[in-house]
Short mmCIF file of C-alpha atoms in Angstrom, two decimals:
data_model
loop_
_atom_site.label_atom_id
_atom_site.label_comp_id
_atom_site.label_asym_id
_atom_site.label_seq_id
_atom_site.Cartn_x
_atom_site.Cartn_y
_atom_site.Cartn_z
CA UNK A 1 0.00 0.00 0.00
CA UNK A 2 0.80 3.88 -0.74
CA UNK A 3 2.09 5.29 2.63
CA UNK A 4 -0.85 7.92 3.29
CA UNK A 5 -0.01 10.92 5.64
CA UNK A 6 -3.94 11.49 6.70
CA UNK A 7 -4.66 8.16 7.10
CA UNK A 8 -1.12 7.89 9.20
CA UNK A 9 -2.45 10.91 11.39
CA UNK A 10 -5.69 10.03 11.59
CA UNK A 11 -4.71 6.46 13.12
CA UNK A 12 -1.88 8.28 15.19
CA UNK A 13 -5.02 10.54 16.71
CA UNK A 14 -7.33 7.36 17.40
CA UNK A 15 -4.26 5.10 18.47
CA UNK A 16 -5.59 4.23 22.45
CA UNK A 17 -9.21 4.45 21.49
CA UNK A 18 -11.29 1.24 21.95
CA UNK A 19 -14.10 0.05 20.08
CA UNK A 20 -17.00 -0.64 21.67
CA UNK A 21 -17.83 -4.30 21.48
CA UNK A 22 -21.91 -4.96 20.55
CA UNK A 23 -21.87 -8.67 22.30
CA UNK A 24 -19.70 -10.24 24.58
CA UNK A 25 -16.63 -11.65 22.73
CA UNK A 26 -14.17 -12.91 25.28
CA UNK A 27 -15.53 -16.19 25.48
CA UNK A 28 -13.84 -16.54 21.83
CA UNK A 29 -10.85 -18.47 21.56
CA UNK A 30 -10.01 -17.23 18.47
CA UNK A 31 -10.82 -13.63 19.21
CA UNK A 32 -8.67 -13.86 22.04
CA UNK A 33 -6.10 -14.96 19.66
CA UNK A 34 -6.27 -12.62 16.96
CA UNK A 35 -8.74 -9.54 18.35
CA UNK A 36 -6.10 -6.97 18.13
CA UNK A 37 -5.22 -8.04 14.44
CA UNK A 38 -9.11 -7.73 13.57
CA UNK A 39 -9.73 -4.40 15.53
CA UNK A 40 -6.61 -2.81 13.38
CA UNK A 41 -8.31 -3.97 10.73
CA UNK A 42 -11.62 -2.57 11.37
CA UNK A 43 -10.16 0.67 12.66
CA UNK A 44 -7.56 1.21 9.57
CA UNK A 45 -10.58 0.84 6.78
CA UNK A 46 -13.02 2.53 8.63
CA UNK A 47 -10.80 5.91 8.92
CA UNK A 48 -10.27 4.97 5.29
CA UNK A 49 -13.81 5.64 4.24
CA UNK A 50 -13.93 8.36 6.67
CA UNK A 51 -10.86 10.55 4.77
CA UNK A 52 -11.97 9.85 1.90
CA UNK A 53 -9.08 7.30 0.54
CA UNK A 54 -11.93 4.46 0.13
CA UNK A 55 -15.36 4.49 -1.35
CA UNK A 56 -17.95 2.34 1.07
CA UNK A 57 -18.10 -0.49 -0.69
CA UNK A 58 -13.83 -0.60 0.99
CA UNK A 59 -16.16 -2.64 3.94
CA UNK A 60 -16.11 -5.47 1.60
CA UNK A 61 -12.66 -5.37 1.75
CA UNK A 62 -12.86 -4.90 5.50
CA UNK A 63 -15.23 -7.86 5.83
CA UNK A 64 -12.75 -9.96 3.81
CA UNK A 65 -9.81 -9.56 5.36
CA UNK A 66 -11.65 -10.16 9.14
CA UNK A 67 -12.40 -13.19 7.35
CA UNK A 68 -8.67 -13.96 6.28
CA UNK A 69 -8.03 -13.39 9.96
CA UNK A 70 -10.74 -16.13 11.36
CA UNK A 71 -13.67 -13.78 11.88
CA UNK A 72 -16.23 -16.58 10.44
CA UNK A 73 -14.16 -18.93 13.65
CA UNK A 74 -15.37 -16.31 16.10
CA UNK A 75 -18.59 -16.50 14.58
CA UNK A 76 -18.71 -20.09 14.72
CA UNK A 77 -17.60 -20.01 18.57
CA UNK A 78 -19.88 -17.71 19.92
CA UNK A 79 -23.22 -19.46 17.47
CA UNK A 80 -22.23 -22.89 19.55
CA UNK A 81 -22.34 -20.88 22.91
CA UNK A 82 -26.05 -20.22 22.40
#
């Protein structure tokens, strides 16, 4: 990727902030695992729709690589917990 100043900034600024989690995910192995690689994820292509460097459909993107990551294992985890 093309080293961006804004988006560089923009993370720098947000670096420390936490994102709210919508259900309770600790009880995922694999989240455990790999939840910081997925937040930067989440975090880096949502600030790049925000600036401007991505179009919205970028979440696609965003959904695939939480995928490449073993989002659809945290999935799985937390369906067999029900």
């Amino acid at each position: 990727p093309v080293p961006s100043p804004l988006l560089e900034e923009n993370l720098e600024i947000t670096s420390g902030y936490e994102l709210a989690p919508l259900i309770q995910i600790s009880e995922s192995p694999t989240f455990n695992e790999k939840g910081a690689d997925m937040k930067k994820i989440i975090l880096e292509g949502i600030t790049k729709i925000i600036i401007g460097e991505q179009q919205i459909s970028y979440l696609d993107t965003i959904i695939e690589d939480l995928n490449s990551v073993g989002m659809n294992e945290v999935c799985k985890e937390l369906n067999s917990q029900k």
